[in-house]
Amino acid sequence: MTKFADLNLSPKVLKAVEEAGYETPTPIQAGAIPHALEGRDVLGIAQTGTGKTASFTLPMICKLARGRARARMPRSLVLCPTRELAAQVAENFDVYSKHVKLSKALLIGGVSFKEQDVLIDKGVDVLIATPGRLLDHFERGKLLLTGIEIMVVDEADRMLDMGFIPDIERIFGLVPFTRQTMFYSATMAPEIERITNTFLSNPARIEVARQATASETIEQGVVMARAARRDRAASEKRALLRAMIDGEGDKCTNAIIFCNRKTDVDIVAKSLKKYGYDAEPIHGDLEQSQRTRTLDGFRDGKIRLLIASDVAARGLDIPAVSHVFNFDVPGHPEDYVHRIGRTGRAGREGKAITLCSTSDEKALAAVEKLIDKAIPRLENPLSAAPEAMAEAAGTGETEKPARSRSRGGRGRKRDERPEEEVAASPAPEPVEREERSRGGRGRDRGRGAGSRDEAVVGMGDHLPSFIEKSFEERMAG
Ligand code: AMP
């Protein structure tokens, strides 16, 4: 088996890797690092959780340790689709470059232009940016991209989803032709293929897990949630969720519970709390400060259950999640792979349990088609005693009869949409699509004071402290 010591990394980087507690390189690291160190372009087909961030940051640090930054001319550029991901990449640089003197700047929404301008003026080795914000700086004449030696495009498929591809193409035109490019995407959509054919030069192609391949270390199961009482379908489902969580016992140290709709995220979180579970919601409509607090609490182990929408959870690096529960089957089958990929990360074991209502059965078939395997059916612990289920669902949670009436009025089948959705919002789109469709031509979302986007993506006013520090400051400290 390949060891980090076999990869030609510099001793200082090896030391940082060892201190991070990594024992062996993940396949994307073993595959990409030697090529990157040789200066070859790299095309990494890998999703989050595979260790892809270190696969480009480690060789970059080794290469950048030689040479010096010049004023206003960053030496390397990492492009990320979201602020959160950019901040995570910056955090990775901090961890792996602790024994090397490098400087960085972070160009993302929510970080003041002025402070980053000062850093750039001094000269930075690493510039981490979202595409729109980078172009804003460039257009203000504060930044020269002609010194870029290494350029990384991270999560290109999400860039495509968010409409950033024209910006990416423009940026490729602004950096030197001779640069080295490392390009990462979980999938190779035709548009992504076109970009890589145009801008990468004879890349080493490393494919570690295709989109449709769920990690082998994740145990999957689905439990069919057929309602004993149709008028209580939603609360029965919440009772089933509690039973599934309880069934996992102490093995479930922490979990992310995914819901398709923001309204359900709130309702499920509230309901779990009412039943004494340590649970908090996270979705794009919550105050940024609350999102950050919740995430920090979950990372630190103070919160056991995180109830999330797909968009809120994307790209977040939460290292040790023992379980993922899908409160419903996602409408886009590839989201299933993303969701369950939150557990079983970097070789750890994980379990993913999906609740499937009658109305979710088509979506479940689509998921199984995508992953090309049948998800094992689990016994429904409540179906043996339907009365008990109805009772469990009935206690403490009252259903409002008016909800069923309004749903009936729209001519839908009873089980098509959950009660809460109808009650809370007249015709909501599934969360994912609603958020994707925003953002115009795809510049950083969250621009413009008070825009709707502001509430959805990014860190708002909160800035983790590590972002504000340059490497140099940290070294000096
Ligand atoms: P990524 O795919 O870059 O988001 O990384 C997923 C997680 O794996 C992060 O929490 C990393 O800290 C962790 N990680 C990266 N490389 C390794 C490794 N070689 N061994 C163990 N954990 C790793």
PDB file of C-alpha atoms and ligand atoms in Angstrom, residues 4 22 24-26 29 47-53 317 319 345-346, ligand 1:
ATOM      1  CA  PHE A   4       2.732   9.309   2.312  1.00  0.00           C
ATOM      2  CA  TYR A  22      -3.385  10.741   8.494  1.00  0.00           C
ATOM      3  CA  THR A  24      -2.169   6.438   4.525  1.00  0.00           C
ATOM      4  CA  PRO A  25      -2.981   8.513   1.458  1.00  0.00           C
ATOM      5  CA  THR A  26      -6.470   8.113   0.046  1.00  0.00           C
ATOM      6  CA  GLN A  29      -4.037  11.523  -3.039  1.00  0.00           C
ATOM      7  CA  GLN A  47     -16.371  13.749  -4.777  1.00  0.00           C
ATOM      8  CA  THR A  48     -16.160  15.365  -1.358  1.00  0.00           C
ATOM      9  CA  GLY A  49     -15.055  12.975   1.318  1.00  0.00           C
ATOM     10  CA  THR A  50     -12.383  11.305  -0.789  1.00  0.00           C
ATOM     11  CA  GLY A  51      -9.561  13.489   0.524  1.00  0.00           C
ATOM     12  CA  LYS A  52      -9.400  15.482  -2.716  1.00  0.00           C
ATOM     13  CA  THR A  53      -8.572  18.777  -0.994  1.00  0.00           C
ATOM     14  CA  ASP A 317     -16.785  19.063   5.788  1.00  0.00           C
ATOM     15  CA  PRO A 319     -15.423  14.628   9.467  1.00  0.00           C
ATOM     16  CA  ARG A 345     -15.808   9.510   4.916  1.00  0.00           C
ATOM     17  CA  ALA A 346     -12.148   8.826   4.236  1.00  0.00           C
TER      18      ALA A 346
HETATM   19  P1  AMP B   1     -12.168  16.098   1.353  1.00  0.00           P
HETATM   20  O1  AMP B   1     -12.604  15.052   0.378  1.00  0.00           O
HETATM   21  O2  AMP B   1     -10.977  16.841   0.889  1.00  0.00           O
HETATM   22  O3  AMP B   1     -13.314  16.988   1.720  1.00  0.00           O
HETATM   23  O4  AMP B   1     -11.681  15.354   2.704  1.00  0.00           O
HETATM   24  C1  AMP B   1     -12.554  14.651   3.517  1.00  0.00           C
HETATM   25  C2  AMP B   1     -12.021  14.423   4.924  1.00  0.00           C
HETATM   26  O5  AMP B   1     -10.998  13.444   4.937  1.00  0.00           O
HETATM   27  C3  AMP B   1     -11.408  15.628   5.604  1.00  0.00           C
HETATM   28  O6  AMP B   1     -11.958  15.683   6.893  1.00  0.00           O
HETATM   29  C4  AMP B   1      -9.939  15.367   5.680  1.00  0.00           C
HETATM   30  O7  AMP B   1      -9.385  15.939   6.840  1.00  0.00           O
HETATM   31  C5  AMP B   1      -9.903  13.857   5.739  1.00  0.00           C
HETATM   32  N1  AMP B   1      -8.701  13.290   5.115  1.00  0.00           N
HETATM   33  C6  AMP B   1      -8.074  13.716   4.006  1.00  0.00           C
HETATM   34  N2  AMP B   1      -7.035  12.912   3.694  1.00  0.00           N
HETATM   35  C7  AMP B   1      -7.008  11.938   4.627  1.00  0.00           C
HETATM   36  C8  AMP B   1      -6.170  10.806   4.844  1.00  0.00           C
HETATM   37  N3  AMP B   1      -5.156  10.504   4.037  1.00  0.00           N
HETATM   38  N4  AMP B   1      -6.434  10.017   5.914  1.00  0.00           N
HETATM   39  C9  AMP B   1      -7.470  10.316   6.732  1.00  0.00           C
HETATM   40  N5  AMP B   1      -8.296  11.361   6.592  1.00  0.00           N
HETATM   41  C10 AMP B   1      -8.086  12.169   5.543  1.00  0.00           C
END
